[in-house]
Coordinates of C-alpha atoms in Angstrom, one line a residue:
M22 CA -216.8 286.9 -173.4
E23 CA -216.9 283.2 -174.6
Q24 CA -219.0 284.7 -177.7
L25 CA -216.5 287.0 -178.9
L26 CA -213.3 284.7 -178.6
S27 CA -215.4 282.1 -180.5
Q28 CA -216.0 285.0 -183.3
I29 CA -212.4 285.9 -183.0
R30 CA -211.3 282.2 -183.8
S31 CA -213.5 281.7 -186.3
C32 CA -212.5 284.8 -188.0
T33 CA -211.1 284.6 -191.8
H34 CA -211.0 288.2 -192.7
C35 CA -207.3 288.0 -194.4
K36 CA -207.5 284.0 -194.9
E37 CA -206.0 285.0 -199.0
H38 CA -203.0 286.7 -196.9
L39 CA -202.1 283.5 -194.8
P40 CA -199.7 281.1 -196.5
L41 CA -200.6 278.3 -193.4
G42 CA -204.4 279.6 -193.2
P43 CA -206.2 281.4 -190.8
R44 CA -205.9 279.9 -186.8
P45 CA -206.3 282.5 -184.6
I46 CA -204.5 282.6 -181.3
V47 CA -205.8 284.1 -178.5
V48 CA -206.3 283.4 -174.7
A49 CA -208.6 286.0 -172.5
N50 CA -210.9 286.0 -169.7
P51 CA -212.3 288.4 -167.4
K52 CA -210.4 288.1 -164.4
A53 CA -206.9 288.0 -166.1
R54 CA -204.7 291.0 -164.6
I55 CA -201.5 290.3 -167.2
L56 CA -202.0 290.9 -171.1
I57 CA -199.3 290.0 -173.2
I58 CA -199.5 292.1 -176.6
G59 CA -196.8 290.4 -178.7
H60 CA -196.4 290.4 -182.9
A61 CA -198.3 287.4 -184.2
P62 CA -197.5 283.4 -183.5
G63 CA -195.1 281.6 -185.1
T64 CA -195.2 278.7 -187.6
K65 CA -194.6 276.1 -184.0
V66 CA -197.2 278.1 -182.4
H67 CA -199.5 278.1 -185.7
Q68 CA -199.2 274.3 -185.3
S69 CA -199.6 273.7 -181.6
G70 CA -202.3 276.6 -181.1
I71 CA -200.6 277.7 -177.5
P72 CA -199.6 280.9 -177.4
W73 CA -195.7 281.9 -176.8
D74 CA -195.1 277.9 -177.4
D75 CA -191.8 278.1 -178.3
Q76 CA -188.0 279.5 -177.4
S77 CA -189.4 283.0 -177.5
G78 CA -192.0 281.8 -174.9
K79 CA -189.7 279.9 -172.7
Q80 CA -187.4 283.2 -172.8
L81 CA -190.5 285.5 -171.9
R82 CA -192.0 283.3 -168.8
K83 CA -188.3 283.5 -167.5
W84 CA -188.0 287.4 -167.9
M85 CA -191.2 287.4 -166.1
G86 CA -190.5 285.3 -163.3
V87 CA -193.3 282.8 -164.0
T88 CA -194.1 278.9 -164.0
D89 CA -195.7 277.8 -167.1
E90 CA -198.7 277.2 -165.0
E91 CA -199.1 280.3 -164.2
F92 CA -198.4 281.5 -167.6
Y93 CA -200.8 279.7 -169.2
D94 CA -203.9 280.1 -166.8
G95 CA -206.1 282.5 -169.1
T96 CA -207.8 283.5 -165.1
K97 CA -204.2 284.9 -164.6
I98 CA -202.5 286.2 -167.8
A99 CA -204.4 286.9 -171.3
Q100 CA -202.9 286.9 -174.6
M101 CA -203.7 289.2 -177.2
P102 CA -200.9 289.2 -180.2
M103 CA -201.4 292.0 -182.5
G104 CA -201.9 289.7 -185.6
F105 CA -204.0 286.5 -184.3
C106 CA -202.3 284.4 -187.2
Y107 CA -199.0 283.5 -188.4
P108 CA -198.3 286.1 -191.0
G109 CA -196.0 284.4 -193.1
K110 CA -192.0 284.4 -193.8
G111 CA -189.9 287.8 -194.6
K112 CA -186.4 287.9 -195.6
T113 CA -185.1 288.3 -192.0
G114 CA -187.8 286.6 -190.1
D115 CA -192.0 286.5 -190.2
L116 CA -193.8 288.9 -191.8
P117 CA -195.0 292.0 -189.6
P118 CA -198.8 290.8 -188.0
R119 CA -201.5 291.4 -190.1
P120 CA -202.9 295.2 -189.8
E121 CA -206.8 293.9 -189.6
C122 CA -206.0 292.1 -186.2
A123 CA -206.0 294.5 -183.8
P124 CA -208.0 297.0 -185.2
Q125 CA -211.1 294.4 -185.5
W126 CA -210.8 292.8 -182.2
H127 CA -208.5 294.5 -179.9
A128 CA -211.1 297.1 -178.0
A129 CA -213.8 294.5 -177.3
L130 CA -211.4 291.9 -176.0
L131 CA -210.0 294.8 -173.4
E132 CA -213.7 295.8 -173.2
N133 CA -214.0 292.4 -171.5
M134 CA -210.9 292.5 -169.2
P135 CA -211.9 294.4 -166.5
N136 CA -209.4 293.4 -164.1
L137 CA -206.1 294.0 -166.1
K138 CA -203.5 295.2 -164.0
L139 CA -200.3 295.5 -166.0
T140 CA -200.3 295.1 -170.4
L141 CA -196.4 294.0 -171.4
L142 CA -196.4 295.2 -175.2
I143 CA -193.9 292.9 -176.4
G144 CA -192.0 294.6 -179.5
Q145 CA -192.3 297.2 -182.0
Y146 CA -195.7 296.8 -183.3
S147 CA -197.9 297.0 -180.4
Q148 CA -195.5 299.8 -178.7
Q149 CA -196.2 301.5 -182.4
Y150 CA -200.3 301.0 -182.2
Y151 CA -200.8 301.6 -178.5
L152 CA -198.2 304.4 -177.2
G153 CA -198.5 306.1 -180.9
N154 CA -196.1 309.1 -180.8
K155 CA -195.0 308.9 -176.9
R156 CA -192.8 305.9 -177.6
G157 CA -189.0 306.5 -178.2
K158 CA -187.1 307.1 -181.5
N159 CA -186.4 303.5 -182.0
L160 CA -187.2 300.3 -179.4
T161 CA -184.0 300.9 -177.4
E162 CA -185.1 304.0 -176.3
T163 CA -188.7 303.1 -175.8
V164 CA -187.4 300.2 -173.4
K165 CA -184.9 302.4 -171.8
N166 CA -187.6 304.6 -170.6
Y167 CA -189.8 302.1 -169.8
K168 CA -190.5 303.2 -166.1
A169 CA -192.6 306.3 -168.6
Y170 CA -195.5 304.1 -169.6
L171 CA -195.9 302.4 -165.9
P172 CA -198.0 301.7 -164.4
Q173 CA -200.6 300.5 -167.5
Y174 CA -197.9 299.8 -169.7
F175 CA -194.6 297.6 -169.8
V176 CA -192.6 297.8 -173.0
L177 CA -190.5 295.4 -173.8
P178 CA -187.9 294.0 -176.8
H179 CA -189.1 290.5 -178.8
P180 CA -187.9 287.4 -176.3
S181 CA -186.6 285.8 -180.0
P182 CA -183.3 283.7 -179.7
R183 CA -183.1 286.2 -183.0
N184 CA -182.4 289.0 -180.5
R185 CA -179.6 287.9 -178.4
F186 CA -177.5 290.4 -180.2
W187 CA -179.5 293.4 -178.7
L188 CA -179.6 291.7 -175.4
S189 CA -175.8 291.5 -175.4
N190 CA -175.5 294.9 -176.5
N191 CA -177.9 296.5 -173.8
P192 CA -177.1 294.5 -170.5
W193 CA -178.8 297.2 -168.6
F194 CA -182.1 295.6 -170.0
E195 CA -181.4 292.3 -167.8
E196 CA -179.7 294.1 -164.6
K197 CA -182.2 297.0 -164.5
V198 CA -185.7 296.3 -166.5
L199 CA -186.0 292.7 -165.7
P200 CA -186.0 293.0 -161.6
N201 CA -188.6 295.9 -162.1
L202 CA -190.6 293.3 -164.9
K203 CA -190.5 290.6 -162.3
A204 CA -191.5 292.7 -159.2
R205 CA -194.5 294.5 -161.6
V206 CA -195.4 291.1 -162.7
L207 CA -195.5 289.6 -159.0
E208 CA -197.8 292.4 -157.8
S209 CA -200.1 292.3 -160.7
L210 CA -200.8 288.6 -160.2
P211 CA -203.6 287.4 -158.2
L212 CA -202.6 285.5 -154.7
S213 CA -202.8 281.5 -155.4

């Protein structure tokens, strides 16, 4: 695993497409029980090198019902984004994750994490990649039918502050989905 992580962290495969240059962000450990697959790091995470080190991460930890210590303990929770580096700015937010990362690195990382009990697919890019044509016609439909993807995957919208309108338009998410998420996370984590 250490050799694989070293290869990923030194990857420059798509550097010509990265406005801030390569800085792959990944946390993986053979003991990890939960895997988080999100989009790609934002500028704040690119600067700090710490996954989900922003407002989205605070919201995600709240949704999961975990402490910062649990969230950043790689022996419990692994972080494997669809794109490992900051992709750049688009018209309405960050650009999509670079398409090279997942096919190049995900399978090898997954092979080295045999103890995973739960994978969180956050946002449309991870859901499209891992669920394919099994996902709903849009993100809302996919998240509404989250039980269809259990026990392997738990599908979620992105916890970005930009999604506050989605959250206010879909109160069922906080009422019905989040309690189930917290229970699944608790079940999946090793006893301390």
